[in-house]
Amino acid sequence: MITTEHLIIYPATQEQMEAFILAETNQELKQAYIEMLEGAIQNRSQWDWYAIWMIELKDGTHIGDLCFKGLTSDGISEIGYGIQNAYQRHGYATEAVKAVLGWAFAHNEVTAIEAEATTDNIVSQKVLAKCGFIANGQVGEEGPRYTCKQDIH
Protein backbone atom coordinates (compact mmCIF):
# COMPACT_ATOMS: atom_id res chain seq x y z
CA MET A 1 0.00 0.00 0.00
CA ILE A 2 1.21 3.47 -0.91
CA THR A 3 -0.05 6.53 0.89
CA THR A 4 0.38 10.04 -0.52
CA GLU A 5 -0.89 13.44 0.54
CA HIS A 6 -4.37 12.75 -0.84
CA LEU A 7 -4.40 9.12 -1.93
CA ILE A 8 -4.19 5.49 -0.93
CA ILE A 9 -2.97 3.25 -3.75
CA TYR A 10 -2.78 -0.52 -3.52
CA PRO A 11 -2.78 -3.66 -5.65
CA ALA A 12 -6.13 -5.42 -5.52
CA THR A 13 -6.58 -8.96 -4.30
CA GLN A 14 -7.98 -11.60 -6.64
CA GLU A 15 -11.41 -11.23 -5.01
CA GLN A 16 -11.32 -7.44 -5.40
CA MET A 17 -10.29 -7.78 -9.05
CA GLU A 18 -13.11 -10.26 -9.74
CA ALA A 19 -15.68 -7.91 -8.17
CA PHE A 20 -14.22 -4.96 -10.07
CA ILE A 21 -14.52 -6.87 -13.35
CA LEU A 22 -18.13 -7.86 -12.63
CA ALA A 23 -19.07 -4.24 -11.94
CA GLU A 24 -17.37 -2.83 -15.08
CA THR A 25 -19.85 -1.86 -17.81
CA ASN A 26 -17.34 -0.73 -20.46
CA GLN A 27 -16.55 -3.89 -22.42
CA GLU A 28 -13.12 -2.71 -23.54
CA LEU A 29 -12.08 -1.94 -19.96
CA LYS A 30 -13.67 -5.16 -18.74
CA GLN A 31 -11.54 -7.16 -21.19
CA ALA A 32 -8.40 -5.30 -20.13
CA TYR A 33 -9.17 -6.02 -16.46
CA ILE A 34 -9.79 -9.70 -17.25
CA GLU A 35 -6.37 -9.85 -18.93
CA MET A 36 -4.78 -8.21 -15.87
CA LEU A 37 -6.38 -10.78 -13.57
CA GLU A 38 -5.25 -13.63 -15.81
CA GLY A 39 -1.70 -12.23 -15.84
CA ALA A 40 -1.70 -11.87 -12.07
CA ILE A 41 -2.93 -15.44 -11.57
CA GLN A 42 -0.36 -16.82 -14.02
CA ASN A 43 2.43 -14.81 -12.36
CA ARG A 44 1.51 -14.94 -8.68
CA SER A 45 5.09 -14.24 -7.60
CA GLN A 46 4.87 -10.95 -9.54
CA TRP A 47 1.24 -10.17 -8.57
CA ASP A 48 1.80 -6.43 -8.14
CA TRP A 49 3.18 -6.14 -11.70
CA TYR A 50 -0.09 -7.50 -13.17
CA ALA A 51 -2.82 -6.57 -10.69
CA ILE A 52 -5.26 -3.70 -10.87
CA TRP A 53 -4.03 -1.03 -8.45
CA MET A 54 -6.88 0.82 -6.76
CA ILE A 55 -6.62 4.59 -6.36
CA GLU A 56 -8.68 5.93 -3.47
CA LEU A 57 -8.97 9.20 -1.65
CA LYS A 58 -7.95 8.91 2.00
CA ASP A 59 -11.64 8.71 2.95
CA GLY A 60 -11.90 5.45 0.94
CA THR A 61 -13.64 6.90 -2.13
CA HIS A 62 -12.52 4.96 -5.21
CA ILE A 63 -11.47 7.50 -7.86
CA GLY A 64 -9.51 5.45 -10.38
CA ASP A 65 -7.08 2.68 -11.04
CA LEU A 66 -3.77 1.92 -12.62
CA CYS A 67 -1.76 -1.09 -13.61
CA PHE A 68 1.64 -2.25 -14.63
CA LYS A 69 1.68 -4.60 -17.58
CA GLY A 70 4.16 -7.12 -16.25
CA LEU A 71 7.91 -6.74 -15.85
CA THR A 72 10.26 -7.81 -18.62
CA SER A 73 13.52 -9.65 -18.00
CA ASP A 74 15.39 -6.42 -18.80
CA GLY A 75 13.53 -4.51 -16.08
CA ILE A 76 10.96 -2.60 -18.12
CA SER A 77 7.27 -2.32 -17.30
CA GLU A 78 4.46 -0.37 -18.89
CA ILE A 79 1.98 1.62 -16.82
CA GLY A 80 -1.60 2.52 -17.58
CA TYR A 81 -3.90 4.67 -15.45
CA GLY A 82 -7.29 6.34 -15.33
CA ILE A 83 -9.13 8.68 -13.01
CA GLN A 84 -12.93 8.90 -12.99
CA ASN A 85 -14.28 12.02 -14.72
CA ALA A 86 -15.59 13.61 -11.50
CA TYR A 87 -12.07 13.53 -10.00
CA GLN A 88 -10.03 14.63 -12.98
CA ARG A 89 -8.08 17.90 -13.07
CA HIS A 90 -7.23 17.79 -9.36
CA GLY A 91 -3.71 16.41 -9.82
CA TYR A 92 -4.64 12.92 -8.65
CA ALA A 93 -3.28 11.12 -11.72
CA THR A 94 0.08 12.88 -11.36
CA GLU A 95 0.16 12.16 -7.63
CA ALA A 96 -0.66 8.48 -8.21
CA VAL A 97 1.80 7.96 -11.06
CA LYS A 98 4.64 9.67 -9.15
CA ALA A 99 3.90 7.49 -6.12
CA VAL A 100 3.92 4.19 -8.01
CA LEU A 101 7.05 5.21 -9.92
CA GLY A 102 8.74 5.57 -6.55
CA TRP A 103 7.50 2.11 -5.60
CA ALA A 104 8.61 0.61 -8.92
CA PHE A 105 12.07 2.17 -8.92
CA ALA A 106 12.63 0.94 -5.35
CA HIS A 107 12.99 -2.48 -7.01
CA ASN A 108 16.61 -2.73 -8.16
CA GLU A 109 15.69 -4.82 -11.20
CA VAL A 110 13.50 -2.03 -12.65
CA THR A 111 15.33 0.06 -15.26
CA ALA A 112 12.45 1.93 -16.94
CA ILE A 113 8.71 2.42 -16.92
CA GLU A 114 6.94 3.07 -20.21
CA ALA A 115 3.50 4.44 -21.05
CA GLU A 116 1.37 5.29 -24.05
CA ALA A 117 -0.97 8.22 -24.57
CA THR A 118 -3.11 8.87 -27.60
CA THR A 119 -2.11 11.95 -29.58
CA ASP A 120 -5.34 13.72 -28.60
CA ASN A 121 -5.00 12.95 -24.88
CA ILE A 122 -3.07 16.10 -23.98
CA VAL A 123 -3.96 15.80 -20.29
CA SER A 124 -2.37 12.35 -20.02
CA GLN A 125 0.68 13.57 -21.92
CA LYS A 126 1.03 16.38 -19.36
CA VAL A 127 0.77 13.87 -16.50
CA LEU A 128 3.54 11.81 -18.07
CA ALA A 129 5.74 14.89 -18.55
CA LYS A 130 5.24 15.99 -14.92
CA CYS A 131 6.29 12.50 -13.82
CA GLY A 132 9.53 12.48 -15.82
CA PHE A 133 8.45 10.54 -18.92
CA ILE A 134 9.99 11.49 -22.26
CA ALA A 135 8.65 10.56 -25.71
CA ASN A 136 10.86 7.76 -27.04
CA GLY A 137 9.94 8.00 -30.74
CA GLN A 138 8.00 4.75 -30.80
CA VAL A 139 4.27 4.31 -31.36
CA GLY A 140 2.24 1.60 -29.64
CA GLU A 141 -1.35 0.41 -29.86
CA GLU A 142 -2.60 3.45 -27.95
CA GLY A 143 -0.32 6.05 -29.49
CA PRO A 144 3.11 7.56 -28.86
CA ARG A 145 5.24 5.80 -26.24
CA TYR A 146 6.98 7.52 -23.36
CA THR A 147 9.80 6.30 -21.10
CA CYS A 148 10.80 7.17 -17.56
CA LYS A 149 14.24 5.92 -16.56
CA GLN A 150 15.45 4.79 -13.15
CA ASP A 151 18.10 7.53 -12.97
CA ILE A 152 15.48 10.30 -12.94
CA HIS A 153 14.17 9.14 -9.54
GROMACS .gro file of N, CA and C in nm:
model
  459
    1MET      N    1   0.084  -0.118   0.000
    1MET     CA    2   0.000   0.000   0.000
    1MET      C    3   0.089   0.125   0.000
    2ILE      N    4   0.049   0.219  -0.081
    2ILE     CA    5   0.121   0.347  -0.091
    2ILE      C    6   0.025   0.456  -0.046
    3THR      N    7   0.075   0.541   0.042
    3THR     CA    8  -0.005   0.653   0.089
    3THR      C    9   0.064   0.782   0.047
    4THR      N   10  -0.013   0.873  -0.011
    4THR     CA   11   0.038   1.004  -0.052
    4THR      C   12  -0.038   1.112   0.024
    5GLU      N   13  -0.019   1.234  -0.015
    5GLU     CA   14  -0.089   1.344   0.054
    5GLU      C   15  -0.240   1.326   0.049
    6HIS      N   16  -0.293   1.286  -0.067
    6HIS     CA   17  -0.437   1.275  -0.084
    6HIS      C   18  -0.488   1.134  -0.107
    7LEU      N   19  -0.398   1.041  -0.139
    7LEU     CA   20  -0.440   0.912  -0.193
    7LEU      C   21  -0.389   0.791  -0.114
    8ILE      N   22  -0.462   0.682  -0.133
    8ILE     CA   23  -0.419   0.549  -0.093
    8ILE      C   24  -0.422   0.466  -0.220
    9ILE      N   25  -0.310   0.401  -0.250
    9ILE     CA   26  -0.297   0.325  -0.375
    9ILE      C   27  -0.248   0.186  -0.338
   10TYR      N   28  -0.317   0.083  -0.389
   10TYR     CA   29  -0.278  -0.052  -0.352
   10TYR      C   30  -0.319  -0.152  -0.459
   11PRO      N   31  -0.241  -0.261  -0.471
   11PRO     CA   32  -0.278  -0.366  -0.565
   11PRO      C   33  -0.396  -0.446  -0.509
   12ALA      N   34  -0.493  -0.469  -0.593
   12ALA     CA   35  -0.613  -0.542  -0.552
   12ALA      C   36  -0.584  -0.690  -0.533
   13THR      N   37  -0.662  -0.752  -0.446
   13THR     CA   38  -0.658  -0.896  -0.430
   13THR      C   39  -0.734  -0.960  -0.547
   14GLN      N   40  -0.724  -1.090  -0.559
   14GLN     CA   41  -0.798  -1.160  -0.664
   14GLN      C   42  -0.948  -1.135  -0.648
   15GLU      N   43  -0.998  -1.143  -0.526
   15GLU     CA   44  -1.141  -1.123  -0.501
   15GLU      C   45  -1.183  -0.980  -0.539
   16GLN      N   46  -1.100  -0.882  -0.504
   16GLN     CA   47  -1.132  -0.744  -0.540
   16GLN      C   48  -1.132  -0.726  -0.691
   17MET      N   49  -1.036  -0.789  -0.759
   17MET     CA   50  -1.029  -0.778  -0.905
   17MET      C   51  -1.152  -0.843  -0.969
   18GLU      N   52  -1.193  -0.958  -0.918
   18GLU     CA   53  -1.311  -1.026  -0.974
   18GLU      C   54  -1.436  -0.940  -0.957
   19ALA      N   55  -1.453  -0.879  -0.840
   19ALA     CA   56  -1.568  -0.791  -0.817
   19ALA      C   57  -1.561  -0.668  -0.906
   20PHE      N   58  -1.443  -0.614  -0.923
   20PHE     CA   59  -1.422  -0.496  -1.007
   20PHE      C   60  -1.461  -0.528  -1.151
   21ILE      N   61  -1.421  -0.644  -1.199
   21ILE     CA   62  -1.452  -0.687  -1.335
   21ILE      C   63  -1.603  -0.704  -1.353
   22LEU      N   64  -1.668  -0.767  -1.255
   22LEU     CA   65  -1.813  -0.786  -1.263
   22LEU      C   66  -1.888  -0.654  -1.270
   23ALA      N   67  -1.838  -0.554  -1.199
   23ALA     CA   68  -1.907  -0.424  -1.194
   23ALA      C   69  -1.879  -0.337  -1.317
   24GLU      N   70  -1.775  -0.368  -1.394
   24GLU     CA   71  -1.737  -0.283  -1.508
   24GLU      C   72  -1.837  -0.296  -1.621
   25THR      N   73  -1.887  -0.184  -1.671
   25THR     CA   74  -1.985  -0.186  -1.781
   25THR      C   75  -1.921  -0.160  -1.917
   26ASN      N   76  -1.803  -0.098  -1.919
   26ASN     CA   77  -1.734  -0.073  -2.046
   26ASN      C   78  -1.664  -0.202  -2.088
   27GLN      N   79  -1.706  -0.259  -2.201
   27GLN     CA   80  -1.655  -0.389  -2.242
   27GLN      C   81  -1.506  -0.389  -2.272
   28GLU      N   82  -1.455  -0.280  -2.325
   28GLU     CA   83  -1.312  -0.271  -2.354
   28GLU      C   84  -1.230  -0.272  -2.224
   29LEU      N   85  -1.276  -0.194  -2.126
   29LEU     CA   86  -1.208  -0.194  -1.996
   29LEU      C   87  -1.224  -0.329  -1.927
   30LYS      N   88  -1.343  -0.386  -1.936
   30LYS     CA   89  -1.367  -0.516  -1.874
   30LYS      C   90  -1.269  -0.619  -1.928
   31GLN      N   91  -1.248  -0.621  -2.059
   31GLN     CA   92  -1.154  -0.716  -2.119
   31GLN      C   93  -1.012  -0.690  -2.071
   32ALA      N   94  -0.974  -0.564  -2.062
   32ALA     CA   95  -0.840  -0.530  -2.013
   32ALA      C   96  -0.822  -0.578  -1.869
   33TYR      N   97  -0.924  -0.558  -1.785
   33TYR     CA   98  -0.917  -0.602  -1.646
   33TYR      C   99  -0.911  -0.754  -1.636
   34ILE      N  100  -0.984  -0.823  -1.722
   34ILE     CA  101  -0.979  -0.970  -1.725
   34ILE      C  102  -0.836  -1.015  -1.758
   35GLU      N  103  -0.774  -0.950  -1.856
   35GLU     CA  104  -0.637  -0.985  -1.893
   35GLU      C  105  -0.540  -0.958  -1.778
   36MET      N  106  -0.563  -0.850  -1.703
   36MET     CA  107  -0.478  -0.821  -1.587
   36MET      C  108  -0.492  -0.932  -1.483
   37LEU      N  109  -0.616  -0.972  -1.455
   37LEU     CA  110  -0.638  -1.078  -1.357
   37LEU      C  111  -0.572  -1.207  -1.402
   38GLU      N  112  -0.588  -1.242  -1.529
   38GLU     CA  113  -0.525  -1.363  -1.581
   38GLU      C  114  -0.373  -1.356  -1.567
   39GLY      N  115  -0.315  -1.241  -1.599
   39GLY     CA  116  -0.170  -1.223  -1.584
   39GLY      C  117  -0.125  -1.236  -1.440
   40ALA      N  118  -0.204  -1.180  -1.348
   40ALA     CA  119  -0.170  -1.187  -1.207
   40ALA      C  120  -0.176  -1.331  -1.156
   41ILE      N  121  -0.278  -1.405  -1.199
   41ILE     CA  122  -0.293  -1.544  -1.157
   41ILE      C  123  -0.180  -1.629  -1.214
   42GLN      N  124  -0.143  -1.605  -1.338
   42GLN     CA  125  -0.036  -1.682  -1.402
   42GLN      C  126   0.102  -1.646  -1.347
   43ASN      N  127   0.114  -1.529  -1.287
   43ASN     CA  128   0.243  -1.481  -1.236
   43ASN      C  129   0.228  -1.438  -1.091
   44ARG      N  130   0.181  -1.529  -1.008
   44ARG     CA  131   0.151  -1.494  -0.868
   44ARG      C  132   0.271  -1.435  -0.794
   45SER      N  133   0.392  -1.477  -0.828
   45SER     CA  134   0.509  -1.424  -0.760
   45SER      C  135   0.537  -1.279  -0.801
   46GLN      N  136   0.474  -1.234  -0.909
   46GLN     CA  137   0.487  -1.095  -0.954
   46GLN      C  138   0.349  -1.028  -0.957
   47TRP      N  139   0.263  -1.063  -0.862
   47TRP     CA  140   0.124  -1.017  -0.857
   47TRP      C  141   0.113  -0.867  -0.880
   48ASP      N  142   0.193  -0.790  -0.808
   48ASP     CA  143   0.180  -0.643  -0.814
   48ASP      C  144   0.210  -0.587  -0.953
   49TRP      N  145   0.284  -0.661  -1.035
   49TRP     CA  146   0.318  -0.614  -1.170
   49TRP      C  147   0.208  -0.645  -1.270
   50TYR      N  148   0.102  -0.715  -1.228
   50TYR     CA  149  -0.009  -0.750  -1.317
   50TYR      C  150  -0.144  -0.705  -1.263
   51ALA      N  151  -0.154  -0.686  -1.134
   51ALA     CA  152  -0.282  -0.657  -1.069
   51ALA      C  153  -0.335  -0.519  -1.104
   52ILE      N  154  -0.464  -0.502  -1.084
   52ILE     CA  155  -0.526  -0.370  -1.087
   52ILE      C  156  -0.487  -0.301  -0.956
   53TRP      N  157  -0.433  -0.182  -0.965
   53TRP     CA  158  -0.403  -0.103  -0.845
   53TRP      C  159  -0.518  -0.005  -0.824
   54MET      N  160  -0.578  -0.007  -0.709
   54MET     CA  161  -0.688   0.082  -0.676
   54MET      C  162  -0.634   0.218  -0.631
   55ILE      N  163  -0.696   0.323  -0.678
   55ILE     CA  164  -0.662   0.459  -0.636
   55ILE      C  165  -0.783   0.512  -0.559
   56GLU      N  166  -0.760   0.543  -0.432
   56GLU     CA  167  -0.868   0.593  -0.347
   56GLU      C  168  -0.825   0.722  -0.279
   57LEU      N  169  -0.923   0.807  -0.253
   57LEU     CA  170  -0.897   0.920  -0.165
   57LEU      C  171  -0.878   0.864  -0.024
   58LYS      N  172  -0.820   0.940   0.064
   58LYS     CA  173  -0.795   0.891   0.200
   58LYS      C  174  -0.922   0.855   0.274
   59ASP      N  175  -1.038   0.907   0.229
   59ASP     CA  176  -1.164   0.871   0.295
   59ASP      C  177  -1.221   0.739   0.241
   60GLY      N  178  -1.147   0.674   0.148
   60GLY     CA  179  -1.190   0.545   0.094
   60GLY      C  180  -1.267   0.555  -0.036
   61THR      N  181  -1.292   0.674  -0.086
   61THR     CA  182  -1.364   0.690  -0.213
   61THR      C  183  -1.276   0.643  -0.328
   62HIS      N  184  -1.326   0.547  -0.405
   62HIS     CA  185  -1.252   0.496  -0.521
   62HIS      C  186  -1.261   0.600  -0.633
   63ILE      N  187  -1.145   0.646  -0.683
   63ILE     CA  188  -1.147   0.750  -0.786
   63ILE      C  189  -1.079   0.707  -0.916
   64GLY      N  190  -1.016   0.590  -0.916
   64GLY     CA  191  -0.951   0.545  -1.038
   64GLY      C  192  -0.869   0.421  -1.015
   65ASP      N  193  -0.792   0.385  -1.115
   65ASP     CA  194  -0.708   0.268  -1.104
   65ASP      C  195  -0.589   0.282  -1.197
   66LEU      N  196  -0.492   0.198  -1.173
   66LEU     CA  197  -0.377   0.192  -1.262
   66LEU      C  198  -0.326   0.049  -1.264
   67CYS      N  199  -0.234   0.025  -1.353
   67CYS     CA  200  -0.176  -0.109  -1.361
   67CYS      C  201  -0.038  -0.100  -1.424
   68PHE      N  202   0.042  -0.198  -1.391
   68PHE     CA  203   0.164  -0.225  -1.463
   68PHE      C  204   0.131  -0.342  -1.553
   69LYS      N  205   0.198  -0.353  -1.664
   69LYS     CA  206   0.168  -0.460  -1.758
   69LYS      C  207   0.282  -0.560  -1.759
   70GLY      N  208   0.308  -0.617  -1.640
   70GLY     CA  209   0.416  -0.712  -1.625
   70GLY      C  210   0.550  -0.643  -1.609
   71LEU      N  211   0.654  -0.724  -1.597
   71LEU     CA  212   0.791  -0.674  -1.585
   71LEU      C  213   0.879  -0.763  -1.671
   72THR      N  214   0.944  -0.703  -1.771
   72THR     CA  215   1.026  -0.781  -1.862
   72THR      C  216   1.157  -0.823  -1.795
   73SER      N  217   1.226  -0.917  -1.855
   73SER     CA  218   1.352  -0.965  -1.800
   73SER      C  219   1.460  -0.855  -1.799
   74ASP      N  220   1.443  -0.752  -1.882
   74ASP     CA  221   1.539  -0.642  -1.880
   74ASP      C  222   1.492  -0.525  -1.793
   75GLY      N  223   1.392  -0.549  -1.708
   75GLY     CA  224   1.353  -0.451  -1.608
   75GLY      C  225   1.261  -0.340  -1.654
   76ILE      N  226   1.185  -0.363  -1.760
   76ILE     CA  227   1.096  -0.260  -1.812
   76ILE      C  228   0.950  -0.302  -1.789
   77SER      N  229   0.870  -0.208  -1.746
   77SER     CA  230   0.727  -0.232  -1.730
   77SER      C  231   0.652  -0.115  -1.794
   78GLU      N  232   0.531  -0.142  -1.836
   78GLU     CA  233   0.446  -0.037  -1.889
   78GLU      C  234   0.338  -0.006  -1.787
   79ILE      N  235   0.303   0.120  -1.774
   79ILE     CA  236   0.198   0.162  -1.682
   79ILE      C  237   0.080   0.218  -1.759
   80GLY      N  238  -0.038   0.193  -1.707
   80GLY     CA  239  -0.160   0.252  -1.758
   80GLY      C  240  -0.239   0.304  -1.639
   81TYR      N  241  -0.318   0.409  -1.658
   81TYR     CA  242  -0.390   0.467  -1.545
   81TYR      C  243  -0.514   0.540  -1.594
   82GLY      N  244  -0.608   0.558  -1.502
   82GLY     CA  245  -0.729   0.634  -1.533
   82GLY      C  246  -0.792   0.685  -1.405
   83ILE      N  247  -0.842   0.806  -1.413
   83ILE     CA  248  -0.913   0.868  -1.301
   83ILE      C  249  -1.056   0.896  -1.348
   84GLN      N  250  -1.153   0.865  -1.263
   84GLN     CA  251  -1.293   0.890  -1.299
   84GLN      C  252  -1.314   1.038  -1.329
   85ASN      N  253  -1.404   1.065  -1.424
   85ASN     CA  254  -1.428   1.202  -1.472
   85ASN      C  255  -1.448   1.302  -1.359
   86ALA      N  256  -1.527   1.267  -1.258
   86ALA     CA  257  -1.559   1.361  -1.150
   86ALA      C  258  -1.435   1.403  -1.069
   87TYR      N  259  -1.326   1.326  -1.080
   87TYR     CA  260  -1.207   1.353  -1.000
   87TYR      C  261  -1.088   1.397  -1.084
   88GLN      N  262  -1.111   1.418  -1.212
   88GLN     CA  263  -1.003   1.463  -1.298
   88GLN      C  264  -0.974   1.611  -1.276
   89ARG      N  265  -0.854   1.651  -1.316
   89ARG     CA  266  -0.808   1.790  -1.307
   89ARG      C  267  -0.788   1.839  -1.164
   90HIS      N  268  -0.757   1.744  -1.075
   90HIS     CA  269  -0.723   1.779  -0.936
   90HIS      C  270  -0.581   1.735  -0.903
   91GLY      N  271  -0.508   1.685  -1.004
   91GLY     CA  272  -0.371   1.641  -0.982
   91GLY      C  273  -0.359   1.499  -0.931
   92TYR      N  274  -0.469   1.427  -0.922
   92TYR     CA  275  -0.464   1.292  -0.865
   92TYR      C  276  -0.388   1.194  -0.953
   93ALA      N  277  -0.401   1.203  -1.084
   93ALA     CA  278  -0.328   1.112  -1.172
   93ALA      C  279  -0.177   1.133  -1.156
   94THR      N  280  -0.134   1.258  -1.155
   94THR     CA  281   0.008   1.288  -1.136
   94THR      C  282   0.056   1.237  -1.002
   95GLU      N  283  -0.021   1.261  -0.898
   95GLU     CA  284   0.016   1.216  -0.763
   95GLU      C  285   0.028   1.064  -0.758
   96ALA      N  286  -0.067   0.995  -0.821
   96ALA     CA  287  -0.066   0.848  -0.821
   96ALA      C  288   0.050   0.792  -0.902
   97VAL      N  289   0.072   0.847  -1.020
   97VAL     CA  290   0.180   0.796  -1.106
   97VAL      C  291   0.315   0.821  -1.039
   98LYS      N  292   0.337   0.940  -0.984
   98LYS     CA  293   0.464   0.967  -0.915
   98LYS      C  294   0.485   0.868  -0.800
   99ALA      N  295   0.379   0.840  -0.726
   99ALA     CA  296   0.390   0.749  -0.612
   99ALA      C  297   0.427   0.607  -0.656
  100VAL      N  298   0.361   0.557  -0.760
  100VAL     CA  299   0.392   0.419  -0.801
  100VAL      C  300   0.525   0.411  -0.874
  101LEU      N  301   0.569   0.520  -0.935
  101LEU     CA  302   0.705   0.521  -0.992
  101LEU      C  303   0.807   0.505  -0.880
  102GLY      N  304   0.785   0.573  -0.769
  102GLY     CA  305   0.874   0.557  -0.655
  102GLY      C  306   0.877   0.414  -0.607
  103TRP      N  307   0.759   0.353  -0.600
  103TRP     CA  308   0.750   0.211  -0.560
  103TRP      C  309   0.825   0.124  -0.660
  104ALA      N  310   0.800   0.145  -0.789
  104ALA     CA  311   0.861   0.061  -0.892
  104ALA      C  312   1.013   0.074  -0.891
  105PHE      N  313   1.063   0.196  -0.885
  105PHE     CA  314   1.207   0.217  -0.892
  105PHE      C  315   1.279   0.179  -0.761
  106ALA      N  316   1.203   0.149  -0.657
  106ALA     CA  317   1.263   0.094  -0.535
  106ALA      C  318   1.306  -0.051  -0.556
  107HIS      N  319   1.259  -0.112  -0.664
  107HIS     CA  320   1.299  -0.248  -0.701
  107HIS      C  321   1.423  -0.237  -0.791
  108ASN      N  322   1.534  -0.288  -0.744
  108ASN     CA  323   1.661  -0.273  -0.816
  108ASN      C  324   1.657  -0.325  -0.958
  109GLU      N  325   1.573  -0.424  -0.986
  109GLU     CA  326   1.569  -0.482  -1.120
  109GLU      C  327   1.497  -0.393  -1.221
  110VAL      N  328   1.426  -0.291  -1.176
  110VAL     CA  329   1.350  -0.203  -1.265
  110VAL      C  330   1.443  -0.097  -1.324
  111THR      N  331   1.448  -0.091  -1.457
  111THR     CA  332   1.533   0.006  -1.526
  111THR      C  333   1.453   0.119  -1.590
  112ALA      N  334   1.327   0.090  -1.628
  112ALA     CA  335   1.245   0.193  -1.694
  112ALA      C  336   1.098   0.156  -1.683
  113ILE      N  337   1.016   0.259  -1.684
  113ILE     CA  338   0.871   0.242  -1.692
  113ILE      C  339   0.828   0.314  -1.819
  114GLU      N  340   0.744   0.247  -1.897
  114GLU     CA  341   0.694   0.307  -2.021
  114GLU      C  342   0.544   0.329  -2.011
  115ALA      N  343   0.492   0.414  -2.098
  115ALA     CA  344   0.350   0.444  -2.105
  115ALA      C  345   0.315   0.485  -2.246
  116GLU      N  346   0.188   0.480  -2.277
  116GLU     CA  347   0.137   0.529  -2.405
  116GLU      C  348   0.025   0.628  -2.378
  117ALA      N  349   0.013   0.726  -2.465
  117ALA     CA  350  -0.097   0.822  -2.457
  117ALA      C  351  -0.137   0.858  -2.600
  118THR      N  352  -0.265   0.852  -2.626
  118THR     CA  353  -0.311   0.887  -2.760
  118THR      C  354  -0.273   1.032  -2.791
  119THR      N  355  -0.256   1.061  -2.918
  119THR     CA  356  -0.211   1.195  -2.958
  119THR      C  357  -0.308   1.305  -2.915
  120ASP      N  358  -0.437   1.271  -2.900
  120ASP     CA  359  -0.534   1.372  -2.860
  120ASP      C  360  -0.553   1.381  -2.709
  121ASN      N  361  -0.485   1.294  -2.633
  121ASN     CA  362  -0.500   1.295  -2.488
  121ASN      C  363  -0.389   1.382  -2.427
  122ILE      N  364  -0.405   1.512  -2.444
  122ILE     CA  365  -0.307   1.610  -2.398
  122ILE      C  366  -0.292   1.605  -2.246
  123VAL      N  367  -0.402   1.584  -2.175
  123VAL     CA  368  -0.396   1.580  -2.029
  123VAL      C  369  -0.306   1.466  -1.983
  124SER      N  370  -0.321   1.348  -2.041
  124SER     CA  371  -0.237   1.235  -2.002
  124SER      C  372  -0.091   1.261  -2.040
  125GLN      N  373  -0.069   1.323  -2.153
  125GLN     CA  374   0.068   1.357  -2.192
  125GLN      C  375   0.131   1.452  -2.090
  126LYS      N  376   0.053   1.545  -2.037
  126LYS     CA  377   0.103   1.638  -1.936
  126LYS      C  378   0.135   1.565  -1.806
  127VAL      N  379   0.050   1.468  -1.769
  127VAL     CA  380   0.077   1.387  -1.650
  127VAL      C  381   0.210   1.316  -1.666
  128LEU      N  382   0.230   1.254  -1.782
  128LEU     CA  383   0.354   1.181  -1.807
  128LEU      C  384   0.475   1.275  -1.799
  129ALA      N  385   0.464   1.393  -1.858
  129ALA     CA  386   0.574   1.489  -1.855
  129ALA      C  387   0.606   1.531  -1.712
  130LYS      N  388   0.503   1.558  -1.631
  130LYS     CA  389   0.524   1.599  -1.492
  130LYS      C  390   0.591   1.488  -1.411
  131CYS      N  391   0.575   1.364  -1.455
  131CYS     CA  392   0.629   1.250  -1.382
  131CYS      C  393   0.765   1.205  -1.435
  132GLY      N  394   0.820   1.278  -1.533
  132GLY     CA  395   0.953   1.248  -1.582
  132GLY      C  396   0.959   1.159  -1.705
  133PHE      N  397   0.847   1.134  -1.769
  133PHE     CA  398   0.845   1.054  -1.892
  133PHE      C  399   0.886   1.142  -2.010
  134ILE      N  400   0.956   1.081  -2.104
  134ILE     CA  401   0.999   1.149  -2.226
  134ILE      C  402   0.955   1.064  -2.346
  135ALA      N  403   0.903   1.129  -2.448
  135ALA     CA  404   0.865   1.056  -2.571
  135ALA      C  405   0.988   0.983  -2.624
  136ASN      N  406   0.970   0.855  -2.660
  136ASN     CA  407   1.086   0.776  -2.704
  136ASN      C  408   1.088   0.751  -2.855
  137GLY      N  409   0.995   0.813  -2.929
  137GLY     CA  410   0.994   0.800  -3.074
  137GLY      C  411   0.921   0.678  -3.127
  138GLN      N  412   0.874   0.593  -3.038
  138GLN     CA  413   0.800   0.475  -3.080
  138GLN      C  414   0.651   0.500  -3.069
  139VAL      N  415   0.572   0.422  -3.142
  139VAL     CA  416   0.427   0.431  -3.136
  139VAL      C  417   0.373   0.293  -3.104
  140GLY      N  418   0.287   0.285  -3.003
  140GLY     CA  419   0.224   0.160  -2.964
  140GLY      C  420   0.079   0.155  -3.005
  141GLU      N  421   0.007   0.058  -2.953
  141GLU     CA  422  -0.135   0.041  -2.986
  141GLU      C  423  -0.219   0.163  -2.950
  142GLU      N  424  -0.181   0.232  -2.842
  142GLU     CA  425  -0.260   0.345  -2.795
  142GLU      C  426  -0.198   0.480  -2.829
  143GLY      N  427  -0.092   0.479  -2.909
  143GLY     CA  428  -0.032   0.605  -2.949
  143GLY      C  429   0.115   0.613  -2.914
  144PRO      N  430   0.169   0.736  -2.915
  144PRO     CA  431   0.311   0.756  -2.886
  144PRO      C  432   0.350   0.696  -2.751
  145ARG      N  433   0.472   0.641  -2.746
  145ARG     CA  434   0.524   0.580  -2.624
  145ARG      C  435   0.619   0.677  -2.553
  146TYR      N  436   0.618   0.667  -2.422
  146TYR     CA  437   0.698   0.752  -2.336
  146TYR      C  438   0.777   0.663  -2.240
  147THR      N  439   0.896   0.707  -2.200
  147THR     CA  440   0.980   0.630  -2.110
  147THR      C  441   1.025   0.715  -1.993
  148CYS      N  442   1.024   0.656  -1.876
  148CYS     CA  443   1.080   0.717  -1.756
  148CYS      C  444   1.188   0.623  -1.707
  149LYS      N  445   1.309   0.674  -1.694
  149LYS     CA  446   1.424   0.592  -1.656
  149LYS      C  447   1.448   0.598  -1.505
  150GLN      N  448   1.511   0.493  -1.458
  150GLN     CA  449   1.545   0.479  -1.315
  150GLN      C  450   1.626   0.598  -1.265
  151ASP      N  451   1.719   0.649  -1.346
  151ASP     CA  452   1.810   0.753  -1.297
  151ASP      C  453   1.743   0.889  -1.274
  152ILE      N  454   1.619   0.904  -1.316
  152ILE     CA  455   1.548   1.030  -1.294
  152ILE      C  456   1.498   1.036  -1.149
  153HIS      N  457   1.478   0.919  -1.089
  153HIS     CA  458   1.417   0.914  -0.954
  153HIS      C  459   1.517   0.885  -0.848
   0.00000   0.00000   0.00000
